[in-house]
CSV table of C-alpha atoms in Angstrom, one decimal:
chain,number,residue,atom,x,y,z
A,101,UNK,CA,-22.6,-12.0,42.6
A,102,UNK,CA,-23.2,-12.7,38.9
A,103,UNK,CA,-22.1,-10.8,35.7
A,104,UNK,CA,-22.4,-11.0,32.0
A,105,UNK,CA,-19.3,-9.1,31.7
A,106,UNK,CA,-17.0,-9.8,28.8
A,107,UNK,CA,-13.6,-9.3,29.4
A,108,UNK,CA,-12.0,-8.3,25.9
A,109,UNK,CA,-8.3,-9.9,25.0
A,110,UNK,CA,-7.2,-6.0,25.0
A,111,UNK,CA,-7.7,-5.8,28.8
A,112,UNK,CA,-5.9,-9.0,29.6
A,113,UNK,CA,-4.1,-9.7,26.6
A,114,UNK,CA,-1.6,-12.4,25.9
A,115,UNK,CA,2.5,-11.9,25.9
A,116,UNK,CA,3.7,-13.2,23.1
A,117,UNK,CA,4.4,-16.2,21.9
A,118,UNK,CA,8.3,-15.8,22.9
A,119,UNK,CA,8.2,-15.6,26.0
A,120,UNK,CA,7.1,-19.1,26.3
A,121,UNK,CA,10.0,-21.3,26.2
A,122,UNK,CA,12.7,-18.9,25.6
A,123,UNK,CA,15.1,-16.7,27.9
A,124,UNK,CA,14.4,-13.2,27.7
A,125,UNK,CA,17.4,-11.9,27.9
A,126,UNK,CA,15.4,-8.5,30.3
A,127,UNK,CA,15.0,-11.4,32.9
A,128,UNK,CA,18.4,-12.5,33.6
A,129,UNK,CA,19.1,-14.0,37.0
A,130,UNK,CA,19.1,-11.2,40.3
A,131,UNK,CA,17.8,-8.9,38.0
A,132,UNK,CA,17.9,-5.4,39.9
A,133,UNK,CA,15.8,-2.3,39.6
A,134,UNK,CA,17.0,-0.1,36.8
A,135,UNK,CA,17.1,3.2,38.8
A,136,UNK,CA,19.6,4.0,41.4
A,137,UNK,CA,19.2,4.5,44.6
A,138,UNK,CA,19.6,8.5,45.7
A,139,UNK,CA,22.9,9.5,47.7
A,140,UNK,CA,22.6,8.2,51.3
A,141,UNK,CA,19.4,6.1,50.8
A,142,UNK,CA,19.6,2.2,52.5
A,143,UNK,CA,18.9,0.1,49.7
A,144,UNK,CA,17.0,-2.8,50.9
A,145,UNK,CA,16.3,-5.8,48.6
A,146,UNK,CA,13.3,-7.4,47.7
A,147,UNK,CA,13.3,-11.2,46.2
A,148,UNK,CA,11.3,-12.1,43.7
A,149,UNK,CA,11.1,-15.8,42.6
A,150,UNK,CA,8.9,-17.3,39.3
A,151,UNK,CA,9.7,-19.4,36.0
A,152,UNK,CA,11.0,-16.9,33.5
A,153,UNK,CA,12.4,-19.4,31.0
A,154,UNK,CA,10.2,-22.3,29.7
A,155,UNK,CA,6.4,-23.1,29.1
A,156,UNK,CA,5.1,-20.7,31.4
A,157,UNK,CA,7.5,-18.3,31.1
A,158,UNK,CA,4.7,-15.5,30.4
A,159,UNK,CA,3.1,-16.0,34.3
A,160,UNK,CA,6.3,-15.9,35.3
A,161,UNK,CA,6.8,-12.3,33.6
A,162,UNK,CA,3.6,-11.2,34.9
A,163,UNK,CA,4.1,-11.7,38.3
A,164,UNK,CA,8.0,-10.4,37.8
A,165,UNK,CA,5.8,-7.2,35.8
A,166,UNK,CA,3.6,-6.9,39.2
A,167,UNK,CA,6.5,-6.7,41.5
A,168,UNK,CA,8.6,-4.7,39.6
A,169,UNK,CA,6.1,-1.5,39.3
A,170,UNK,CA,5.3,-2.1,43.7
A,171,UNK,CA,8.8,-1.4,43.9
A,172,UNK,CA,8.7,1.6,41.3
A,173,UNK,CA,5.7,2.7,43.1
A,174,UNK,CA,7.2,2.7,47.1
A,175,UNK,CA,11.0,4.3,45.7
A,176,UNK,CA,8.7,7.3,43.9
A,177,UNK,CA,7.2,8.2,47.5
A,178,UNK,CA,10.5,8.5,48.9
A,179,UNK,CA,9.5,6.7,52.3
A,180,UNK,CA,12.0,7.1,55.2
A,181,UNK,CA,11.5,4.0,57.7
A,182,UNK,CA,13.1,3.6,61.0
A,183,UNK,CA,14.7,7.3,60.3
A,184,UNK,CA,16.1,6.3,57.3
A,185,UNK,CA,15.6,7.2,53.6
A,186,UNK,CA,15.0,3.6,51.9
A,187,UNK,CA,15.3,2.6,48.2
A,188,UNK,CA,13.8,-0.9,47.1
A,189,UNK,CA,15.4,-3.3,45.0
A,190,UNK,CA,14.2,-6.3,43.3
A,191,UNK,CA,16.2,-8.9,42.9
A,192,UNK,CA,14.5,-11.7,40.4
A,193,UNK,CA,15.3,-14.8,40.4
A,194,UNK,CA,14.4,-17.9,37.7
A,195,UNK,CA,12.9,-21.1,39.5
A,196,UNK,CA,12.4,-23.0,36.3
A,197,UNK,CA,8.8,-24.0,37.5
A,198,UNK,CA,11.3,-26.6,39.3
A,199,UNK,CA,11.3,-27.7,42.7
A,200,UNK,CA,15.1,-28.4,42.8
A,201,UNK,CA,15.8,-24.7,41.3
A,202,UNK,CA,13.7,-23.4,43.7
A,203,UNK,CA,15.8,-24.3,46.8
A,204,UNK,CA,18.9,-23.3,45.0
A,205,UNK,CA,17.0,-19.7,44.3
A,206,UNK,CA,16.0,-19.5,47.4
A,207,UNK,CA,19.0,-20.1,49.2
A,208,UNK,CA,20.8,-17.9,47.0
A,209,UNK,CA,18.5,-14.9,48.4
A,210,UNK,CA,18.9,-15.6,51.5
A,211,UNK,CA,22.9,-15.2,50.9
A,212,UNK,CA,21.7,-11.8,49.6
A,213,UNK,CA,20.3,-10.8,52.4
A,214,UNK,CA,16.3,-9.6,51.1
A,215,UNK,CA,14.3,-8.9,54.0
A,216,UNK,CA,11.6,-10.2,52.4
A,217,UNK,CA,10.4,-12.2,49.3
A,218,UNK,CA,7.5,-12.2,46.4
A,219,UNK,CA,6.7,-15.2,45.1
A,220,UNK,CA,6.8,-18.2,44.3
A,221,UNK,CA,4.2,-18.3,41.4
A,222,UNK,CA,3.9,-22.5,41.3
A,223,UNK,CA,2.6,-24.4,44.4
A,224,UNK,CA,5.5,-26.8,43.6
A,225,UNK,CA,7.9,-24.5,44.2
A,226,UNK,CA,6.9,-22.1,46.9
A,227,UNK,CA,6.5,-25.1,49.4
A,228,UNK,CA,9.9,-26.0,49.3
A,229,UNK,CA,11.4,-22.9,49.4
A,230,UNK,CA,9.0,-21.7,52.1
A,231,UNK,CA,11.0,-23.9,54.4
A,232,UNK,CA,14.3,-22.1,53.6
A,233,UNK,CA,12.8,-18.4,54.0
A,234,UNK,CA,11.1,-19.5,57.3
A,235,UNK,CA,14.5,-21.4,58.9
A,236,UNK,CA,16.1,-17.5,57.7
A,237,UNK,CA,13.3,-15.7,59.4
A,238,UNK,CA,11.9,-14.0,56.1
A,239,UNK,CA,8.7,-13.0,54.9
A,240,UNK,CA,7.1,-14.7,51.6
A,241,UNK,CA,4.0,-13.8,50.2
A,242,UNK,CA,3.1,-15.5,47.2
A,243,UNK,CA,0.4,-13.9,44.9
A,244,UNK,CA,-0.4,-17.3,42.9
A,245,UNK,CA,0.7,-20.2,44.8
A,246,UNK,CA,-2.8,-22.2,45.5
A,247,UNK,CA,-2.0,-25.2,47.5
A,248,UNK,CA,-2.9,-25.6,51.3
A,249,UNK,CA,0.0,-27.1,51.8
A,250,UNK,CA,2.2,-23.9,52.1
A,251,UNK,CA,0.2,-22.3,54.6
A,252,UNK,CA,-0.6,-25.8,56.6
A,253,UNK,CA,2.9,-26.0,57.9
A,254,UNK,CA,2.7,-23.8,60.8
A,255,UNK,CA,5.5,-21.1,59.3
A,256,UNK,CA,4.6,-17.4,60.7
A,257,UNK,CA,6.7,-16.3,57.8
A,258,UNK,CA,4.4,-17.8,55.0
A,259,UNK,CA,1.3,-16.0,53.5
A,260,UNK,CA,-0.4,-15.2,50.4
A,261,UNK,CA,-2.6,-12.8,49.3
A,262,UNK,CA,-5.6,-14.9,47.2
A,263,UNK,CA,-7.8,-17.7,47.7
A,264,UNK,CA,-6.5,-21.0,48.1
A,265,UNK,CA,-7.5,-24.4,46.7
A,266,UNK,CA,-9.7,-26.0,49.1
A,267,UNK,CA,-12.0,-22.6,48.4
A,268,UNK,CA,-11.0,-22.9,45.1
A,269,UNK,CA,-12.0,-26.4,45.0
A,270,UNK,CA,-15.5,-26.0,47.0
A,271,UNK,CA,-16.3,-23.8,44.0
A,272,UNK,CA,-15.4,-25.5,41.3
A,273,UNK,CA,-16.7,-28.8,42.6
A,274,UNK,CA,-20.7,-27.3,43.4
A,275,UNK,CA,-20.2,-25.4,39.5
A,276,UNK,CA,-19.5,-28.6,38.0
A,277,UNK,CA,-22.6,-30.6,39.8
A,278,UNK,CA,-24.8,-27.6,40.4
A,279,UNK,CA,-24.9,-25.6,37.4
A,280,UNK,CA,-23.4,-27.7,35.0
A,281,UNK,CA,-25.5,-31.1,36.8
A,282,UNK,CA,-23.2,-33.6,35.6
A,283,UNK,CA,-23.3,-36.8,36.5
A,284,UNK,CA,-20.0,-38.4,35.4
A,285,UNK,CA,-17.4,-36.4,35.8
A,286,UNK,CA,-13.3,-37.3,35.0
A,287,UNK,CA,-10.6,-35.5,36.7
A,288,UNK,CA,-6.8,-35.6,35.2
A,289,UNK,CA,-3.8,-33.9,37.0
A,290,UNK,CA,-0.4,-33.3,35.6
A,291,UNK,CA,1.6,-34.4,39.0
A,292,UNK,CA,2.3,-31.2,40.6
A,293,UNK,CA,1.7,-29.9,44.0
A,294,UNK,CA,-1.3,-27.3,42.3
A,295,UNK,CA,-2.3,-29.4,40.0
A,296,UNK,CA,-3.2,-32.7,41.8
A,297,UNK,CA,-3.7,-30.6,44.7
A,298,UNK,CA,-6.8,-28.6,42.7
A,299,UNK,CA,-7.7,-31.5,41.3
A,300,UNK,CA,-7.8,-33.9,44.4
A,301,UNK,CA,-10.5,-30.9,45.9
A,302,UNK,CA,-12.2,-30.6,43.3
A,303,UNK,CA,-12.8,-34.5,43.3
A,304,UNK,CA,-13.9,-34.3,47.2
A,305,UNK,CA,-16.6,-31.8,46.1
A,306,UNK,CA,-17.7,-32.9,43.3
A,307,UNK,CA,-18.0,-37.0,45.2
A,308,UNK,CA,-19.7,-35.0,47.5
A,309,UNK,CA,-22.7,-33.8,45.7
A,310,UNK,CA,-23.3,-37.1,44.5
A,311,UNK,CA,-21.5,-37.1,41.5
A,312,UNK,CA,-19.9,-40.2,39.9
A,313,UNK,CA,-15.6,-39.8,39.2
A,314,UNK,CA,-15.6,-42.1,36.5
A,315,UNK,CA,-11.5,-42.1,35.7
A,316,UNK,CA,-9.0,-40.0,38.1
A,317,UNK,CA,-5.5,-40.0,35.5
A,318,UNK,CA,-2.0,-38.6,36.0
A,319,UNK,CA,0.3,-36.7,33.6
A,320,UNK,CA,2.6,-34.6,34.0
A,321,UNK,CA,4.0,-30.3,33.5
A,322,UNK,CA,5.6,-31.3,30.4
A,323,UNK,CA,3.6,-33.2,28.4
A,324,UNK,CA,2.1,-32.9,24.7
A,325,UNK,CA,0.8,-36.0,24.1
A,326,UNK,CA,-2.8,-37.1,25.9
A,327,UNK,CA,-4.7,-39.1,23.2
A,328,UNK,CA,-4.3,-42.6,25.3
A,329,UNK,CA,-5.7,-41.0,28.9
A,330,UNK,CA,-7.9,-39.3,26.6
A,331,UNK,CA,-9.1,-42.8,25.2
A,332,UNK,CA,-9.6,-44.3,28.6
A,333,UNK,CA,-11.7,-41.6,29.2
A,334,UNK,CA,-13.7,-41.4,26.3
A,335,UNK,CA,-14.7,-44.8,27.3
A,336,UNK,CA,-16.4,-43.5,30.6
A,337,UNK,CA,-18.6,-41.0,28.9
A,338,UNK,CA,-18.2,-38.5,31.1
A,339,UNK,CA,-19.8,-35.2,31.1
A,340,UNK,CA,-17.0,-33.2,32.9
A,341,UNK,CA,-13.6,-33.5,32.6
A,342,UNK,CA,-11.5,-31.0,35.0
A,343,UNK,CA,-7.9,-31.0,34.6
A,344,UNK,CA,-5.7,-29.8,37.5
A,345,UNK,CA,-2.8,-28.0,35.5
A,346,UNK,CA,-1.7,-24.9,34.0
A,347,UNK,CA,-2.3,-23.7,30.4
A,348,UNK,CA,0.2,-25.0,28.5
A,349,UNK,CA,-0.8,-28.5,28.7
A,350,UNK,CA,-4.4,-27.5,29.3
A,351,UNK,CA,-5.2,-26.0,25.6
A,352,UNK,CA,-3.6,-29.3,23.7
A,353,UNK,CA,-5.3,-32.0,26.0
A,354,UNK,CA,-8.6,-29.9,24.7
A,355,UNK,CA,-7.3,-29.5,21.5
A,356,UNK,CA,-6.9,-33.8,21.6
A,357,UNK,CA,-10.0,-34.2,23.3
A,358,UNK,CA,-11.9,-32.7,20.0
A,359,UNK,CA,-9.6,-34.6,17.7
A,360,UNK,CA,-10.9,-37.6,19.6
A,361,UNK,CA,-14.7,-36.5,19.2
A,362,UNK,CA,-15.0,-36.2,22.9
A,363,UNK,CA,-18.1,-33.4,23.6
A,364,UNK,CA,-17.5,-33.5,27.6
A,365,UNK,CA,-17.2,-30.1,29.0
A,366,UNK,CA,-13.5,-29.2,29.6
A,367,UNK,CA,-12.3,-27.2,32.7
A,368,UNK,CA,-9.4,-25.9,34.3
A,369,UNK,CA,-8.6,-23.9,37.4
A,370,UNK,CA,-6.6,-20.6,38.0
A,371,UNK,CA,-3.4,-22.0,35.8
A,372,UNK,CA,-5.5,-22.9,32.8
A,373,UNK,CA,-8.0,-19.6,32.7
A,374,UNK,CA,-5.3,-17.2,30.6
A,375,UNK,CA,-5.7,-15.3,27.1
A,376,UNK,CA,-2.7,-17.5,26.4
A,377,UNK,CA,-4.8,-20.9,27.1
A,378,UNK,CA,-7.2,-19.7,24.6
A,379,UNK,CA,-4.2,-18.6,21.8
A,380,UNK,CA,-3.1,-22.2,22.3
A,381,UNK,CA,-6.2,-24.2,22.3
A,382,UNK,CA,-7.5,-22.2,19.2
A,383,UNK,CA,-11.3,-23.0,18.1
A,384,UNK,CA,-11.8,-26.0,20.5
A,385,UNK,CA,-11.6,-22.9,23.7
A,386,UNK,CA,-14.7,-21.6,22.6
A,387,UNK,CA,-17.5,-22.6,25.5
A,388,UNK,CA,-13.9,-23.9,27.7
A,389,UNK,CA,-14.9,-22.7,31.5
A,390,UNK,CA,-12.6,-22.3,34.1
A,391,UNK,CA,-12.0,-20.4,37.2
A,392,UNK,CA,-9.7,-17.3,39.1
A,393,UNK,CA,-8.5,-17.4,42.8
A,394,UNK,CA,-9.8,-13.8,42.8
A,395,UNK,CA,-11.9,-10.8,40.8
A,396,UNK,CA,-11.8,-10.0,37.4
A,397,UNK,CA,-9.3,-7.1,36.8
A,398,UNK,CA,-11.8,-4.9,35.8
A,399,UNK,CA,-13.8,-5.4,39.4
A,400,UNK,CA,-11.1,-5.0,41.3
A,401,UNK,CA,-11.2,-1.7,43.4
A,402,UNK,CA,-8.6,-0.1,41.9
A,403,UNK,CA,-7.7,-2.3,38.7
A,404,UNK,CA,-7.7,0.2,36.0
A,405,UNK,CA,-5.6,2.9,37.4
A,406,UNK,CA,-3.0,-0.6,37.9
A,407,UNK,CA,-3.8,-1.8,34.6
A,408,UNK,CA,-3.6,1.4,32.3
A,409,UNK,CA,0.5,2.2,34.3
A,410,UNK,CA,1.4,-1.6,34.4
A,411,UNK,CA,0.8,-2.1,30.7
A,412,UNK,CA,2.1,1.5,29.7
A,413,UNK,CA,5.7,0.2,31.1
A,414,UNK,CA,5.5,-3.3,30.8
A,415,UNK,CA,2.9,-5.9,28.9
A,416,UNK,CA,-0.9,-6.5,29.1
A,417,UNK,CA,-2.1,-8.4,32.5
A,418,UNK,CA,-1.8,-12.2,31.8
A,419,UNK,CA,-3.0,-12.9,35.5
A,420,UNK,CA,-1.3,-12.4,38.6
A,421,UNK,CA,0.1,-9.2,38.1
A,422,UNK,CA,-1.8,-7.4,40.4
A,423,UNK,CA,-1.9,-9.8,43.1
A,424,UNK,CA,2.2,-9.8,43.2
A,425,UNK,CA,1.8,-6.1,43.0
A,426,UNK,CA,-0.3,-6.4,46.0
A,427,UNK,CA,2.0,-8.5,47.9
A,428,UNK,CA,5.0,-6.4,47.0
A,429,UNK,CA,3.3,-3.3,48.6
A,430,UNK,CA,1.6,-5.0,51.7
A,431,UNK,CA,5.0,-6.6,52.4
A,432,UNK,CA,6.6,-2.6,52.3
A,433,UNK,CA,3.2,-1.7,54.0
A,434,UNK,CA,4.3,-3.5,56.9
A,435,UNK,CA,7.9,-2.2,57.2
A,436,UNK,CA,6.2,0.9,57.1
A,437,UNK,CA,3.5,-0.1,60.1
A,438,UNK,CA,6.7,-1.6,62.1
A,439,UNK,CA,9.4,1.1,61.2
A,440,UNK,CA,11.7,-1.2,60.2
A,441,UNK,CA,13.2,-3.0,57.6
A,442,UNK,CA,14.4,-6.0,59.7
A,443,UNK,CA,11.8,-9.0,59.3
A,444,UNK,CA,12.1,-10.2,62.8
A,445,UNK,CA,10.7,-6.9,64.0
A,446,UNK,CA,7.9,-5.8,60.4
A,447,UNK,CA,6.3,-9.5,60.4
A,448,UNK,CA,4.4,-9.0,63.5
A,449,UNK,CA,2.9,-6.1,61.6
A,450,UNK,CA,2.5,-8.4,58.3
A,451,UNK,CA,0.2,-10.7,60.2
A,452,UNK,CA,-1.8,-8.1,61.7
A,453,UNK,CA,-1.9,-5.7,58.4
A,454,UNK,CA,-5.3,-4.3,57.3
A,455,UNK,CA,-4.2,-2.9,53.6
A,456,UNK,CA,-6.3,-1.7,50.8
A,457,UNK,CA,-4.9,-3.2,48.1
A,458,UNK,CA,-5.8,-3.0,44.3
A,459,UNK,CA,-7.2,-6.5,44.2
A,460,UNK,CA,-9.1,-5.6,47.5
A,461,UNK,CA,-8.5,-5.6,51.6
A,462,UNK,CA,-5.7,-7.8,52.5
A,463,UNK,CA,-6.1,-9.3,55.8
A,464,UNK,CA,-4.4,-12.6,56.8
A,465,UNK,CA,-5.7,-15.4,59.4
A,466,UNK,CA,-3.7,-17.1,61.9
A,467,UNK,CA,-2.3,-20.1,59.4
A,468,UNK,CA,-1.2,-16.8,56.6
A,469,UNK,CA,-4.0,-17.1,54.0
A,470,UNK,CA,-5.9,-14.3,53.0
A,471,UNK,CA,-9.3,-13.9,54.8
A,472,UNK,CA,-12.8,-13.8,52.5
A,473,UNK,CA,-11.0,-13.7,49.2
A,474,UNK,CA,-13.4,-13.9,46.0
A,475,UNK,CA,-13.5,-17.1,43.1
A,476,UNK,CA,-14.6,-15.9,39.8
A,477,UNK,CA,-15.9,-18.6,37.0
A,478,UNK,CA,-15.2,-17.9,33.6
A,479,UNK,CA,-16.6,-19.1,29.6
A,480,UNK,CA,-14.9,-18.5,26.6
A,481,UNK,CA,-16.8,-17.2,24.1
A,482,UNK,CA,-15.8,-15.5,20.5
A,483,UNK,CA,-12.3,-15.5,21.9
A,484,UNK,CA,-13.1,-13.7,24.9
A,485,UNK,CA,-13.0,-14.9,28.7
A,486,UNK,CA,-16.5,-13.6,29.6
A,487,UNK,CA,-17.4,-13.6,33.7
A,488,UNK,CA,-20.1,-16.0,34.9
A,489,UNK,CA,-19.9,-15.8,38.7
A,490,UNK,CA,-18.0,-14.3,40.9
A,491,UNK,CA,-18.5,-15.3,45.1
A,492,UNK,CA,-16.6,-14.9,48.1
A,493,UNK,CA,-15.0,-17.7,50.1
A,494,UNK,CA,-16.5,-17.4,52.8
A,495,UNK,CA,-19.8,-17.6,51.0
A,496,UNK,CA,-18.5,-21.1,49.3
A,497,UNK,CA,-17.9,-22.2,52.3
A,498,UNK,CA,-21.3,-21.4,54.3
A,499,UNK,CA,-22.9,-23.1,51.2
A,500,UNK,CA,-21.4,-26.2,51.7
A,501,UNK,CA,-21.9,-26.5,55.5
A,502,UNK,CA,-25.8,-25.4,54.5
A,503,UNK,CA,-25.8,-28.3,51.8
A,504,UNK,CA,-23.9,-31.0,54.5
């Protein structure tokens, strides 16, 4: 599937500039659902896990945004499951983007007693927690987390609802030597479970195709300055460099990588391909390509109906907003398919749900991941992020046992 659709700043525009790196005080720690529940209703609690303070504080939101009006959206129905009036709650919780949080977080839920949990947005952080929800027996979807990992370690509790990296990867990879036909390309990661995790598939595809990796170099989540991996680089002459990270060290490594009169193409996966990458980055993101674990909003089935109510209650879509929403409800969809609110008993169901969901049908396979998701591959241009291909997983993946 190809478009030439540009997607204007006003559909996906950025939050603002303070919610990065400072504590919004509407995001406090177990954070619950500002209605109450009716006379006689069971409340049951939802968690909901994502870095609401620091650098990536506005993905965090977003996904917190996404959860928040599935929750508003199941209490207005006024469902009754297992012959019982229910009321959701959300309880969010602040990871940090930390691994170390994370476990703390989640443990702390599981004192609450959530039947199930959204979340978490980083690969780094969902992983480790995964292994606390699962020894609880609780659901977790996560609507962002990328990395193989969390779905490879056999936990019937686990799932997510988009694409993960190894499709990711596939697609990025045959972009970057097919379309793009470089020769030479340089990969940097910033040490995370995502990022060297993208980047490491990325790599495999791209060595695949016949491409050189002329430099592979490591940095971290929170660092500013890249000028001397950027030099070591600029040495190579590479065509391509990808960089396995989010956007907030994304748009300064490109910002350097100018400064440093290095013309290689710059790209970035799911984490870097944000309206707040190209704030950041300024000038130098004009032509910047990069790539979504899913459909653009506005090709979604049922993305502007989500859009237009998300953004009249909380803040523009950043990015994973609606597949949090979509996890929120197919994780309520399946205490609904199971009549009960107990997760032993409504994650049977969850593996075996067929849902129409806003981003599309949500199926899982056996290991948890979402079955034929879509990768879409974006250009900025005059500010904009403007689609250049959208293609199904399954599709990337039939191309690359065709090519082998």
């Amino acid at each position: 599937m190809k478009y030439s659709v540009a997607l204007s700043l006003t559909l996906i525009a950025a939050v603002g500039l303070s919610a990065c790196g400072k504590k919004d005080s509407s995001s406090s720690s177990a954070k619950s659902a500002e209605s109450a529940p009716p006379p006689g209703s069971q409340v049951v609690k939802i968690g909901h896990v994502a870095p609401l303070t620091g650098a990536i504080a506005h993905l965090g939101k977003d996904n917190e945004n996404g959860a928040r009006l599935a929750i508003e959206d199941a209490n207005a129905k006024g469902l009754t499951i297992g012959g019982k009036k229910v009321f959701f709650q959300l309880v969010s919780e602040d990871d940090q983007a930390d691994a170390k949080t994370a476990t703390v977080v989640a443990q702390k839920l599981v004192d609450a007693k959530v039947a199930g949990i959204i979340g978490h947005l980083n690969s780094g952080t969902t992983i480790p927690a995964s292994k606390i929800y699962y020894d609880a027996g609780i659901p977790q979807i996560s609507g962002s987390a990328t990395n193989p990992k969390y779905t490879q370690q056999g936990f019937k509790s686990a799932f997510r609802v988009m694409a993960n990296d190894i499709q990711q990867g596939l697609v990025l990879g045959n972009f970057i030597t097919g379309t793009l036909h470089a020769k030479r390309v340089a990969i940097v990661d910033d040490g995370t479970a995502y990022g060297q995790g993208l980047a490491g598939e990325v790599e495999k595809t791209v060595k695949s195709t016949g491409a050189t990796v002329v430099a592979h170099e490591f940095t971290n989540d929170k660092a500013t300055d890249f000028k001397a991996i950027l030099t070591n680089i600029k040495g190579q002459s590479p065509d391509v460099i990808f960089h396995g990270g989010m956007d907030a060290t994304g748009a300064p490594m490109l910002r350097q990588m100018r400064e440093l009169g290095i013309t290689a193409q710059f790209m970035q996966g799911d984490g870097g391909c944000t309206p707040e990458f190209i704030k950041l980055a300024g000038e130098a993101a004009n032509g910047y390509k990069c790539s979504q674990a899913g459909l653009p909003v506005n090709l979604m089935p049922s993305a502007q109906d989500f859009k237009t109510r998300l953004e009249a209650k909380f803040k523009p879509v950043q990015l994973y907003a609606p597949y949090v929403y979509d996890a929120t409800s197919v994780l309520i969809a399946a205490m609904q398919k199971a009549d009960s609110v107990d997760p032993a008993k409504y994650i049977p169901a969850l593996t075996n749900i067929s849902y129409d969901g806003v981003t599309g049908k949500i199926e899982f396979d056996d290991r948890g991941d979402i079955r034929n998701g879509f990768i879409t591959l974006y250009e900025v241009k005059f500010g904009n992020l403007e689609v250049l291909s959208s293609q199904s997983t399954t599709d990337a993946m039939k191309a690359v046992i065709k090519t082998n």
